[in-house]
Coordinates of C-alpha atoms in Angstrom, one line a residue:
Chain A
X1 CA 101.2 105.0 117.3
X2 CA 97.8 104.5 114.7
X3 CA 98.5 105.7 111.5
X4 CA 95.9 108.6 111.3
X5 CA 98.1 110.1 113.6
X6 CA 101.4 109.3 111.9
X7 CA 100.0 110.9 109.2
X8 CA 98.3 113.8 110.7
X9 CA 102.7 114.5 112.3
X10 CA 104.3 113.5 108.8
X11 CA 102.2 116.4 108.1
X12 CA 102.9 118.9 110.7
X13 CA 106.3 118.6 109.4
X14 CA 106.3 119.3 105.4
X15 CA 104.2 122.3 106.7
X16 CA 106.0 123.6 109.0
X17 CA 109.4 123.8 107.0
X18 CA 107.2 124.8 103.7
X19 CA 110.3 126.1 101.8
X20 CA 112.4 122.7 102.2
X21 CA 109.4 120.3 101.3
X22 CA 109.3 122.3 98.6
X23 CA 112.8 122.4 97.1
X24 CA 113.5 119.0 98.0
X25 CA 109.8 118.0 96.3
X26 CA 111.5 120.2 93.2
X27 CA 114.9 118.0 93.1
X28 CA 112.2 114.6 93.1
X29 CA 109.5 116.0 90.4
X30 CA 112.7 117.1 88.2
X31 CA 113.8 113.6 88.1
X32 CA 110.9 111.8 87.2
X33 CA 109.6 115.0 85.1
X34 CA 112.8 114.1 82.4
X35 CA 112.6 110.8 83.2
X36 CA 110.0 110.2 81.6
X37 CA 110.1 112.8 78.9
X38 CA 113.0 111.7 77.4
X39 CA 111.9 107.9 77.7
X40 CA 108.5 109.4 75.6
X41 CA 111.3 111.7 72.8
X42 CA 112.9 108.2 72.4
X43 CA 109.4 106.1 71.7
X44 CA 108.6 109.1 69.3
X45 CA 111.8 109.1 68.0
X46 CA 111.7 104.9 67.8
X47 CA 107.8 105.3 66.4
X48 CA 109.0 107.9 63.7
X49 CA 111.8 105.4 62.3
X50 CA 109.4 102.2 62.2
X51 CA 106.7 104.4 60.7
X52 CA 109.1 104.5 57.8
X53 CA 110.5 101.8 57.7
X54 CA 107.1 99.7 57.6
X55 CA 106.9 101.3 54.1
X56 CA 109.6 98.6 53.3
X57 CA 110.0 94.7 54.4
X58 CA 112.4 95.0 56.9
X59 CA 114.6 92.1 55.4
X60 CA 114.6 93.2 52.0
X61 CA 118.2 93.4 50.1
X62 CA 118.8 95.9 47.3
X63 CA 121.6 95.7 44.7
X64 CA 122.0 98.3 42.5
X65 CA 125.0 100.1 40.0
X66 CA 127.0 103.1 40.9
X67 CA 129.9 104.9 39.9
X68 CA 133.5 103.2 40.6
X69 CA 135.1 105.0 43.4
X70 CA 138.3 103.0 42.7
X71 CA 140.4 102.6 39.7
X72 CA 140.3 99.5 38.5
X73 CA 141.3 97.0 35.5
X74 CA 141.1 100.2 33.5
X75 CA 138.2 101.4 35.2
X76 CA 138.2 105.2 35.9
X77 CA 136.6 106.8 39.1
X78 CA 133.0 107.7 38.0
X79 CA 132.2 105.1 35.9
X80 CA 128.8 104.3 35.5
X81 CA 128.1 100.5 36.3
X82 CA 125.4 98.8 35.0
X83 CA 123.1 95.4 35.6
X84 CA 122.0 93.8 33.8
X85 CA 119.6 90.6 33.4
X86 CA 122.5 88.1 33.5
X87 CA 123.8 90.2 36.8
X88 CA 120.5 88.6 38.1
X89 CA 121.3 84.9 37.3
X90 CA 124.5 85.8 39.1
X91 CA 122.8 87.1 42.6
X92 CA 120.1 83.8 42.2
X93 CA 123.4 81.6 42.2
X94 CA 124.5 83.1 44.9
X95 CA 121.4 83.3 46.7
X96 CA 119.4 80.2 46.2
X97 CA 117.2 80.4 49.0
X98 CA 116.4 84.8 47.8
X99 CA 112.5 85.3 48.3
X100 CA 110.6 87.8 46.5
X101 CA 113.0 88.5 43.6
X102 CA 112.1 91.8 41.9
X103 CA 114.6 92.9 38.9
X104 CA 113.3 96.7 37.4
X105 CA 114.1 98.1 34.2
X106 CA 113.0 101.8 33.5
X107 CA 112.4 103.2 31.2
X108 CA 112.1 106.6 32.9
X109 CA 108.9 109.3 33.2
X110 CA 106.9 109.2 29.8
X111 CA 103.8 110.8 29.1
X112 CA 100.5 108.2 29.6
X113 CA 97.5 109.3 27.8
X114 CA 93.6 107.7 28.7
X115 CA 91.2 109.1 26.6
X116 CA 91.8 112.7 26.6
X117 CA 93.2 112.8 30.1
X118 CA 97.0 112.6 30.2
X119 CA 99.8 112.8 33.1
X120 CA 103.4 112.7 32.6
X121 CA 104.3 109.2 35.3
X122 CA 107.2 107.3 35.6
X123 CA 107.1 103.4 34.0
X124 CA 109.0 101.0 35.6
X125 CA 109.3 97.4 34.4
X126 CA 109.0 95.0 37.7
X127 CA 108.3 91.5 39.2
X128 CA 105.6 90.7 41.5
X129 CA 108.4 90.4 44.2
X130 CA 108.0 94.5 44.4
X131 CA 104.3 95.1 45.8
X132 CA 106.3 92.7 49.1
X133 CA 109.4 94.9 48.8
X134 CA 107.6 97.2 48.9
X135 CA 104.7 96.2 51.6
X136 CA 102.6 97.9 48.7
X137 CA 98.7 98.0 50.2
X138 CA 96.2 97.1 47.2
X139 CA 93.7 99.1 46.9
X140 CA 91.7 97.3 44.0
X141 CA 92.5 94.7 41.5
X142 CA 95.6 92.7 41.5
X143 CA 99.8 93.8 41.2
X144 CA 101.5 92.3 38.3
X145 CA 102.0 88.3 38.5
X146 CA 104.5 85.9 37.5
X147 CA 101.9 84.6 34.5
X148 CA 101.9 88.6 33.4
X149 CA 105.5 88.1 33.3
X150 CA 106.0 85.0 31.8
X151 CA 103.3 85.9 28.8
X152 CA 104.5 89.5 28.9
X153 CA 101.0 90.4 28.7
X154 CA 99.9 94.6 28.3
X155 CA 99.5 94.9 31.5
X156 CA 99.7 98.0 34.0
X157 CA 99.6 98.5 38.2
X158 CA 99.4 102.2 38.8
X159 CA 99.5 104.0 42.5
X160 CA 95.8 106.0 43.1
X161 CA 97.6 109.2 42.8
X162 CA 98.5 108.0 39.3
X163 CA 94.4 106.7 39.3
X164 CA 93.2 110.0 39.7
X165 CA 95.2 112.2 37.1
X166 CA 94.0 109.7 34.5
X167 CA 90.0 108.7 36.0
X168 CA 87.5 111.0 35.9
X169 CA 85.9 110.8 39.6
X170 CA 84.3 107.8 40.2
X171 CA 85.5 105.7 36.7
X172 CA 86.6 102.3 37.5
X173 CA 90.3 102.0 36.2
X174 CA 90.6 98.7 36.0
X175 CA 90.5 97.1 32.4
X176 CA 90.4 100.6 31.1
X177 CA 92.9 100.9 28.1
X178 CA 96.0 103.4 28.7
X179 CA 98.8 104.1 26.7
X180 CA 101.9 104.8 27.4
X181 CA 103.9 106.7 24.2
X182 CA 102.8 104.2 22.3
X183 CA 102.2 101.0 24.1
X184 CA 99.1 100.2 24.9
X185 CA 98.5 98.9 28.5
X186 CA 95.7 97.4 30.2
X187 CA 95.0 98.6 33.9
X188 CA 95.0 95.5 36.2
X189 CA 95.0 97.0 39.7
X190 CA 95.2 100.1 41.9
X191 CA 97.5 100.1 45.1
X192 CA 97.3 103.2 47.7
X193 CA 99.9 105.7 46.9
X194 CA 101.8 105.6 50.2
X195 CA 104.0 108.4 52.0
X196 CA 107.1 106.9 50.2
X197 CA 107.2 109.4 47.2
X198 CA 109.2 106.9 45.1
X199 CA 105.9 105.1 44.9
X200 CA 104.0 107.5 43.5
X201 CA 102.9 108.5 40.5
X202 CA 104.1 105.2 38.5
X203 CA 102.8 103.2 36.1
X204 CA 104.1 98.9 36.8
X205 CA 104.0 96.4 34.3
X206 CA 105.8 93.4 33.7
X207 CA 109.9 93.6 33.3
X208 CA 109.6 91.5 30.2
X209 CA 106.5 93.5 28.1
X210 CA 108.8 97.1 29.8
X211 CA 111.8 95.2 28.3
X212 CA 110.3 94.9 24.8
X213 CA 108.0 97.9 24.7
X214 CA 110.6 99.9 25.2
X215 CA 113.9 98.4 23.6
X216 CA 115.4 98.9 27.3
X217 CA 118.5 96.9 26.4
X218 CA 119.3 94.8 29.0
X219 CA 120.6 97.8 31.9
X220 CA 118.5 97.1 35.3
X221 CA 117.5 99.9 37.4
X222 CA 118.1 97.7 40.3
X223 CA 118.1 93.7 41.7
X224 CA 115.7 93.7 45.0
X225 CA 114.7 90.5 46.8
X226 CA 113.6 89.5 50.8
X227 CA 116.0 87.8 52.5
X228 CA 115.1 85.6 55.6
X229 CA 116.2 86.5 58.3
X230 CA 116.2 82.7 59.8
X231 CA 118.9 82.7 56.8
X232 CA 121.9 81.8 59.2
X233 CA 124.9 82.9 56.7
X234 CA 122.7 86.1 55.2
X235 CA 126.2 87.9 55.1
X236 CA 128.8 85.9 53.1
X237 CA 125.8 85.3 50.5
X238 CA 126.1 89.0 49.9
X239 CA 129.6 89.4 50.3
X240 CA 129.5 86.7 47.3
X241 CA 127.7 88.6 45.1
X242 CA 129.9 92.0 45.8
X243 CA 132.8 90.2 44.8
X244 CA 131.2 87.9 41.9
X245 CA 129.3 91.0 40.5
X246 CA 132.2 93.2 41.3
X247 CA 134.7 90.6 39.0
X248 CA 132.0 90.6 36.1
X249 CA 131.7 94.7 36.1
X250 CA 135.8 95.0 36.3
X251 CA 136.3 96.8 39.8
X252 CA 137.3 95.9 43.2
X253 CA 135.6 94.1 45.6
X254 CA 135.7 96.3 48.0
X255 CA 134.2 99.2 46.1
X256 CA 130.9 99.4 47.5
X257 CA 130.2 102.4 45.8
X258 CA 130.4 100.7 42.3
X259 CA 128.3 97.8 43.4
X260 CA 126.0 98.8 46.0
X261 CA 123.7 96.3 47.9
X262 CA 121.6 97.7 50.5
X263 CA 120.1 96.1 52.9
X264 CA 117.3 97.2 55.2
X265 CA 117.6 94.4 58.3
X266 CA 121.0 95.5 58.8
X267 CA 119.7 98.8 58.6
X268 CA 116.8 98.3 60.9
X269 CA 119.5 96.6 63.4
X270 CA 121.0 99.4 63.4
X271 CA 118.5 101.7 64.0
X272 CA 117.1 98.8 66.6
X273 CA 120.4 98.8 68.4
X274 CA 120.5 103.0 68.2
X275 CA 117.2 103.2 69.8
X276 CA 117.9 100.6 72.9
X277 CA 121.2 102.7 73.1
X278 CA 119.4 105.5 73.3
X279 CA 116.4 104.1 75.7
X280 CA 119.7 103.2 78.0
X281 CA 120.9 106.2 78.1
X282 CA 118.1 108.1 78.8
X283 CA 117.2 105.8 81.6
X284 CA 120.7 106.6 82.7
X285 CA 120.2 110.4 82.7
X286 CA 116.9 110.1 84.6
X287 CA 117.8 107.2 87.0
X288 CA 120.8 109.7 87.8
X289 CA 118.6 112.4 87.9
X290 CA 116.3 110.8 90.2
X291 CA 119.4 109.4 92.0
X292 CA 120.5 113.4 92.6
X293 CA 117.0 113.9 94.1
X294 CA 116.8 110.8 96.5
X295 CA 120.6 112.0 97.4
X296 CA 119.5 115.5 98.2
X297 CA 116.1 114.4 100.3
X298 CA 118.2 111.8 102.8
X299 CA 120.5 114.8 102.8
X300 CA 117.7 116.9 104.1
X301 CA 116.0 114.6 105.5
X302 CA 119.5 114.4 107.8
X303 CA 120.4 117.9 108.2
X304 CA 116.5 117.4 109.7
X305 CA 116.8 114.8 111.9
X306 CA 120.2 117.2 113.2
X307 CA 117.2 119.5 114.0
X308 CA 114.7 117.5 115.4
X309 CA 117.3 115.3 117.9
X310 CA 115.8 117.0 120.8
X311 CA 112.7 116.1 119.4
X312 CA 113.4 112.8 118.6
X313 CA 115.3 112.2 122.5
X314 CA 111.7 113.6 124.3
X315 CA 109.4 110.9 121.7
X316 CA 111.8 108.6 123.1
X317 CA 111.4 109.3 126.7
X318 CA 108.2 109.3 126.6
X319 CA 107.6 105.5 124.7
X320 CA 108.3 106.4 121.2
X321 CA 110.1 103.1 119.9
X322 CA 113.0 103.0 118.1
X323 CA 111.1 101.2 115.5
X324 CA 108.1 103.8 115.6
X325 CA 110.7 106.9 115.2
X326 CA 112.0 104.8 112.0
X327 CA 108.6 104.6 110.3
X328 CA 108.4 108.4 111.2
X329 CA 111.4 109.2 109.3
X330 CA 110.7 107.3 106.5
X331 CA 106.7 108.4 105.5
X332 CA 107.8 111.5 105.8
X333 CA 110.6 110.5 103.1
X334 CA 107.7 108.7 101.0
X335 CA 105.8 110.9 101.4
X336 CA 107.8 113.7 99.6
X337 CA 109.3 111.6 97.5
X338 CA 105.9 109.8 96.1
X339 CA 103.9 113.4 96.0
X340 CA 106.6 115.5 94.4
X341 CA 107.2 112.5 92.2
X342 CA 104.3 111.8 91.2
X343 CA 103.3 115.3 91.0
X344 CA 106.4 114.9 88.0
X345 CA 104.6 112.2 86.3
X346 CA 101.0 114.2 85.4
X347 CA 103.3 117.2 84.5
X348 CA 105.6 115.2 81.9
X349 CA 102.1 113.4 80.8
X350 CA 100.8 117.1 80.5
X351 CA 103.5 118.3 78.4
X352 CA 104.4 115.3 76.4
X353 CA 100.3 114.7 75.6
X354 CA 100.6 118.4 74.9
X355 CA 104.0 118.4 72.5
X356 CA 102.7 114.9 70.9
X357 CA 99.6 117.2 68.6
X358 CA 102.0 120.1 68.3
X359 CA 104.6 118.7 67.1
X360 CA 104.2 117.3 63.2
X361 CA 104.9 114.0 62.5
X362 CA 107.8 113.1 60.3
X363 CA 109.9 110.6 59.2
X364 CA 112.0 110.5 62.2
X365 CA 109.3 111.3 64.5
X366 CA 105.8 110.5 65.6
X367 CA 103.7 110.2 69.0
X368 CA 105.5 110.6 71.9
X369 CA 103.4 108.7 74.6
X370 CA 103.5 107.6 78.1
X371 CA 102.8 104.3 78.3
X372 CA 102.3 102.3 81.4
X373 CA 105.0 100.6 81.5
X374 CA 106.8 103.6 82.1
X375 CA 104.2 105.2 85.0
X376 CA 104.6 102.0 86.4
X377 CA 108.7 101.8 86.4
X378 CA 108.6 105.5 87.5
X379 CA 106.1 105.0 90.5
X380 CA 108.0 102.2 91.4
X381 CA 111.4 104.3 91.5
X382 CA 109.8 106.6 93.3
X383 CA 109.0 104.2 96.1
X384 CA 111.5 102.8 96.5
X385 CA 113.9 105.9 96.3
X386 CA 111.9 107.6 98.8
X387 CA 112.6 104.5 101.3
X388 CA 116.1 104.3 100.9
X389 CA 116.5 107.9 101.1
X390 CA 114.7 107.9 104.3
X391 CA 116.4 104.4 105.6
X392 CA 119.5 106.1 106.8
X393 CA 118.2 109.4 107.9
X394 CA 115.8 107.5 110.0
X395 CA 118.3 104.4 111.3
X396 CA 120.6 107.2 112.8
X397 CA 117.4 108.8 114.3
X398 CA 116.7 106.3 116.0
X399 CA 120.4 105.3 117.7
X400 CA 120.3 109.2 119.3
X401 CA 120.0 108.5 122.5
X402 CA 117.8 110.0 124.3
X403 CA 120.1 111.5 126.9
X404 CA 121.8 113.3 125.2
X405 CA 119.3 115.0 123.2
X406 CA 118.2 116.5 126.5
X407 CA 121.0 117.3 127.9
X408 CA 120.6 120.9 128.7
X409 CA 122.2 123.3 126.4
Chain B
X1 CA 109.2 100.7 144.5
X2 CA 113.4 101.5 143.3
X3 CA 115.4 98.8 144.5
X4 CA 119.1 99.6 143.2
X5 CA 121.8 96.9 144.8
X6 CA 125.4 97.5 143.8
X7 CA 125.6 99.8 141.1
X8 CA 128.2 100.7 139.0
X9 CA 128.7 102.9 136.1
X10 CA 131.4 104.4 134.3
X11 CA 132.1 106.2 130.8
X12 CA 134.9 105.6 128.2
X13 CA 136.4 109.0 127.2
X14 CA 139.0 107.9 124.6
X15 CA 141.6 105.4 126.6
X16 CA 140.1 106.9 129.9
X17 CA 137.6 105.2 131.9
X18 CA 136.2 107.4 134.1
X19 CA 134.0 105.9 136.7
X20 CA 130.2 107.6 137.7
X21 CA 128.2 106.1 140.3
X22 CA 130.5 103.1 142.5
X23 CA 128.7 100.4 144.5
X24 CA 125.5 102.6 144.8
X25 CA 122.5 101.2 146.2
X26 CA 119.6 103.0 147.2
X27 CA 115.8 102.0 148.2
X28 CA 112.8 103.6 147.3
X29 CA 109.3 102.8 148.2
X30 CA 106.5 103.4 146.5
X31 CA 104.8 106.7 147.5
X32 CA 107.8 108.5 149.0
X33 CA 109.3 111.9 147.4
X34 CA 113.3 112.0 147.3
X35 CA 115.1 114.5 146.4
X36 CA 118.8 113.2 145.1
X37 CA 121.7 116.8 145.9
X38 CA 125.3 116.4 144.3
X39 CA 128.1 118.9 142.9
X40 CA 127.2 118.8 139.2
X41 CA 129.8 115.8 137.7
X42 CA 128.7 114.1 140.8
X43 CA 126.7 111.4 139.1
X44 CA 123.8 112.3 140.6
X45 CA 122.0 112.7 136.7
X46 CA 123.8 109.5 135.7
X47 CA 121.9 108.4 138.5
X48 CA 118.6 109.7 137.7
X49 CA 118.6 108.9 133.9
X50 CA 119.9 104.5 135.1
X51 CA 116.5 104.8 136.9
X52 CA 114.2 106.8 134.3
X53 CA 115.7 103.6 131.9
X54 CA 117.3 106.5 129.7
X55 CA 120.4 104.6 130.9
X56 CA 122.2 100.7 131.5
X57 CA 124.2 100.0 134.1
X58 CA 127.9 98.0 133.9
X59 CA 126.8 96.1 137.3
X60 CA 124.4 95.4 139.9
X61 CA 120.7 95.1 140.2
X62 CA 118.4 97.6 139.2
X63 CA 114.6 96.5 140.3
X64 CA 111.5 99.0 139.6
X65 CA 108.2 97.7 141.0
X66 CA 109.5 93.6 141.2
X67 CA 111.2 93.7 137.1
X68 CA 114.8 93.4 136.8
X69 CA 115.9 96.7 134.2
X70 CA 118.6 95.1 133.0
X71 CA 120.4 94.8 128.9
X72 CA 116.5 95.8 127.8
X73 CA 116.3 96.2 124.1
X74 CA 115.2 99.9 123.1
X75 CA 111.8 98.5 122.3
X76 CA 111.6 97.1 126.1
X77 CA 112.8 100.2 127.2
X78 CA 110.6 102.4 125.5
X79 CA 107.2 100.4 126.4
X80 CA 108.9 100.1 130.2
X81 CA 109.3 103.9 130.4
X82 CA 106.2 104.7 128.2
X83 CA 103.5 102.6 131.1
X84 CA 105.6 103.4 134.5
X85 CA 107.8 106.4 134.4
X86 CA 107.4 109.8 133.7
X87 CA 109.6 112.8 133.3
X88 CA 110.1 116.0 134.3
X89 CA 112.9 118.5 132.4
X90 CA 115.0 121.0 133.6
X91 CA 114.5 122.5 129.9
X92 CA 110.5 121.4 129.4
X93 CA 111.6 119.7 126.3
X94 CA 107.8 120.8 124.9
X95 CA 107.6 120.3 121.9
X96 CA 107.2 123.3 119.8
X97 CA 105.3 123.1 117.4
X98 CA 102.6 121.7 119.0
X99 CA 100.3 123.0 121.0
X100 CA 100.2 122.1 124.8
X101 CA 97.2 119.9 124.4
X102 CA 98.9 117.9 121.7
X103 CA 102.5 117.6 124.2
X104 CA 100.0 116.6 126.7
X105 CA 98.9 113.6 124.8
X106 CA 102.1 112.6 123.5
X107 CA 102.7 109.3 124.9
X108 CA 99.3 108.0 125.0
X109 CA 99.8 108.3 121.0
X110 CA 102.7 105.7 121.8
X111 CA 100.3 104.1 123.8
X112 CA 97.8 103.8 121.1
X113 CA 95.2 105.5 122.7
X114 CA 91.8 106.5 120.4
X115 CA 92.5 110.3 120.1
X116 CA 88.6 111.1 121.2
X117 CA 89.7 109.1 124.2
X118 CA 93.3 111.0 124.6
X119 CA 91.9 114.6 124.5
X120 CA 89.6 114.0 127.4
X121 CA 92.3 112.8 129.3
X122 CA 94.9 115.8 127.8
X123 CA 92.5 117.9 128.9
X124 CA 92.1 116.4 132.2
X125 CA 95.8 116.7 133.1
X126 CA 96.2 120.2 132.3
X127 CA 93.1 121.5 134.3
X128 CA 95.1 119.6 137.3
X129 CA 97.8 121.5 136.5
X130 CA 95.4 125.3 136.3
X131 CA 96.4 125.3 132.5
X132 CA 93.0 124.6 130.7
X133 CA 92.7 127.3 129.3
X134 CA 95.7 127.6 127.7
X135 CA 95.7 124.2 125.6
X136 CA 95.9 125.7 122.7
X137 CA 98.4 127.9 123.0
X138 CA 102.3 126.6 121.7
X139 CA 105.0 126.7 124.2
X140 CA 106.9 129.9 122.2
X141 CA 103.4 132.2 124.3
X142 CA 103.9 130.9 127.3
X143 CA 106.2 131.6 129.9
X144 CA 108.1 129.3 131.8
X145 CA 106.3 128.4 134.7
X146 CA 103.4 127.1 132.2
X147 CA 105.3 124.9 129.9
X148 CA 106.6 123.4 133.5
X149 CA 103.1 122.8 134.1
X150 CA 102.4 121.2 131.0
X151 CA 105.5 119.2 130.9
X152 CA 103.9 118.3 134.3
X153 CA 100.9 117.4 133.0
X154 CA 102.3 115.6 130.0
X155 CA 104.2 113.5 132.7
X156 CA 100.7 113.0 134.4
X157 CA 98.9 111.4 132.1
X158 CA 100.0 107.7 131.7
X159 CA 99.4 107.9 135.5
X160 CA 103.3 106.8 135.7
X161 CA 104.0 104.8 139.4
X162 CA 107.4 107.2 139.7
X163 CA 108.1 110.8 138.3
X164 CA 111.2 111.7 137.7
X165 CA 111.7 115.5 138.0
X166 CA 115.3 116.3 136.8
X167 CA 116.1 120.2 138.0
X168 CA 112.3 121.1 137.1
X169 CA 112.7 124.2 139.0
X170 CA 116.6 125.1 137.5
X171 CA 115.1 128.1 135.3
X172 CA 112.3 128.9 136.9
X173 CA 112.0 132.4 139.9
X174 CA 111.6 131.5 143.1
X175 CA 107.5 132.3 142.8
X176 CA 106.9 129.6 139.2
X177 CA 109.4 127.9 141.0
X178 CA 106.7 127.6 144.5
X179 CA 103.6 126.4 142.3
X180 CA 105.1 124.2 140.6
X181 CA 106.7 122.4 143.9
X182 CA 103.1 122.6 145.3
X183 CA 101.8 120.6 141.5
X184 CA 104.5 117.8 142.5
X185 CA 103.7 118.0 146.0
X186 CA 100.1 116.9 145.3
X187 CA 100.4 114.6 142.7
X188 CA 102.7 113.3 145.6
X189 CA 99.9 113.2 148.2
X190 CA 97.9 111.4 145.4
X191 CA 100.4 108.5 145.6
X192 CA 102.8 108.9 143.0
X193 CA 106.8 108.4 144.0
X194 CA 108.4 111.5 143.2
X195 CA 112.4 111.6 142.6
X196 CA 113.7 115.2 142.1
X197 CA 117.1 115.5 141.2
X198 CA 118.4 119.6 142.6
X199 CA 121.3 121.5 143.5
X200 CA 118.3 123.9 145.2
X201 CA 118.2 123.4 148.6
X202 CA 115.5 124.8 149.8
X203 CA 113.9 122.6 147.5
X204 CA 115.5 119.3 148.4
X205 CA 114.2 120.5 151.3
X206 CA 110.8 120.0 151.0
X207 CA 111.5 116.1 150.3
X208 CA 111.0 113.2 153.0
X209 CA 113.8 112.4 152.6
X210 CA 117.2 113.7 151.0
X211 CA 120.0 111.7 149.7
X212 CA 123.4 113.5 149.2
X213 CA 125.8 111.9 146.0
X214 CA 129.0 112.9 146.3
X215 CA 131.8 110.7 143.9
X216 CA 130.0 108.5 142.8
X217 CA 128.6 107.4 146.0
X218 CA 125.6 108.5 148.4
X219 CA 126.7 109.9 150.8
X220 CA 124.3 111.1 152.7
X221 CA 120.4 109.9 152.9
X222 CA 118.8 111.3 155.8
X223 CA 115.0 110.9 156.1
X224 CA 113.2 114.3 157.3
X225 CA 109.6 114.8 158.7
X226 CA 107.3 115.5 156.6
X227 CA 108.1 119.4 156.2
X228 CA 105.3 121.5 155.7
X229 CA 107.2 124.6 156.2
X230 CA 106.7 127.1 153.4
X231 CA 109.8 127.5 151.1
X232 CA 111.6 131.0 152.3
X233 CA 111.6 134.1 149.5
X234 CA 114.2 135.5 149.4

């Protein structure tokens, strides 16, 4: 039997059993639709959270003082724990290979002026490492550098939003002088405001300068640094920091609220693990749905074969070989699964595209999409599923004995 | 043409073995018109199935046109059926969703004949049974006699050496039966070997040779003079 004949036969059967074909097709189309939409949703979730993480260098560690949560050595619950410069030395000793160290001294919000323009901005004393840890993008000039820090220079780096407030449109902030309370600072850089509110309306100045200018004593808002993922005993180093700082502050070693250590790499890993889990789960559900569809197709093909026992008997009597019969049934199943699966795929892509346009980008969800590999995988699954769905009924059809099939009923 | 020697065939039903054919010997020459008679359960249909390579036999030998038909794979059997044999059944066994033309084409389709050529041959074959103008009707729009004529056209389209008919008139009234028999006899006159299984004496009487089967054995094998007497209508 040539190809054209085979296709005509398949088309004949499918059209003849419209309802059956439609119902079978629906189950497969639904399976693929679900799989693709769920995968795209998972992709959107991952893209959203990953873009949030991109705001920080992924391998950064933040150490902050908090509040005592476990009474220890006379320190009552609720007592505030403040870090100071000496604590930074301890952290440096415990984590000898830290990168981009940054300690922050925070005098808080102050009125900042330039000429007759005024704005209330948050003032932070920091190390150059700050720019690395928060992945700051410079728009103009440079960030605070080591020389600024060493020489206690009166320089400042502000964000673009703060610059808009302090300078007239078109005015170049670089080299200009701004007044913070009664301290005068020269602007050396402007960085792009980011989506992170924590980084807008800010004035960064060398930590050493800030400490003196604002007489803030020793208290540090946070100690931050990066820690290479290649570092083997990361966790034990951070455990050392926890233990040493706890003992210095007279709090319980396991009081994670008194000495707060936030490790973005760890969180990132955890999220990554979560997304892998979600992805695996989605595949599981999707494949399960497709499997149900396949079983449906297989089942209906079995019924179809039973209904067509006499027809198959006639075909065999006039010269159809078993392989012709197998091919006929398998191809029929393949056509149903592939055509309907393709419809499901197209519908899913359409839905995902509309959703991508309608759902606003948030820090948890952004630009869901059906990537090529998902499409290819779905196609592969369909062909495989169709073949499997058709194979069992086809083998049964091939075993039909023409004599039994042709016997008068 | 057909040479059956010492054919034995039994069926297994549960743990009992039921002999169906016992030491059947039969020789049919090219161009003969043979009818096989027997009561139901006598083994006549099994014999026809073996001759039609639809069923296997346990022992003995069967030569069809000089070829030993024995332990064929399903594929080989299908090829031989397609090449040598035509079948006509009591229940017509047309594919219900296909037109008369498409039904007649079917054996050629499995033979891989191109569509245009196939169509031509099918129309020719339908014309031979007087149904050219019904070519595009589906079986449900046809009478029993017309259906059987389509089935005969389908059986003849491959120019088989042997036509096997299992109660071809069993489901038809006597007038229609007469038509069918005339068509079959004409094909036989044109050189086709014809074997008809029937329990109707008047149908059997038209053959050159009547074979009676009883309890799985050939009870009587009577050659007759070629009968040209018309069938007696009741």
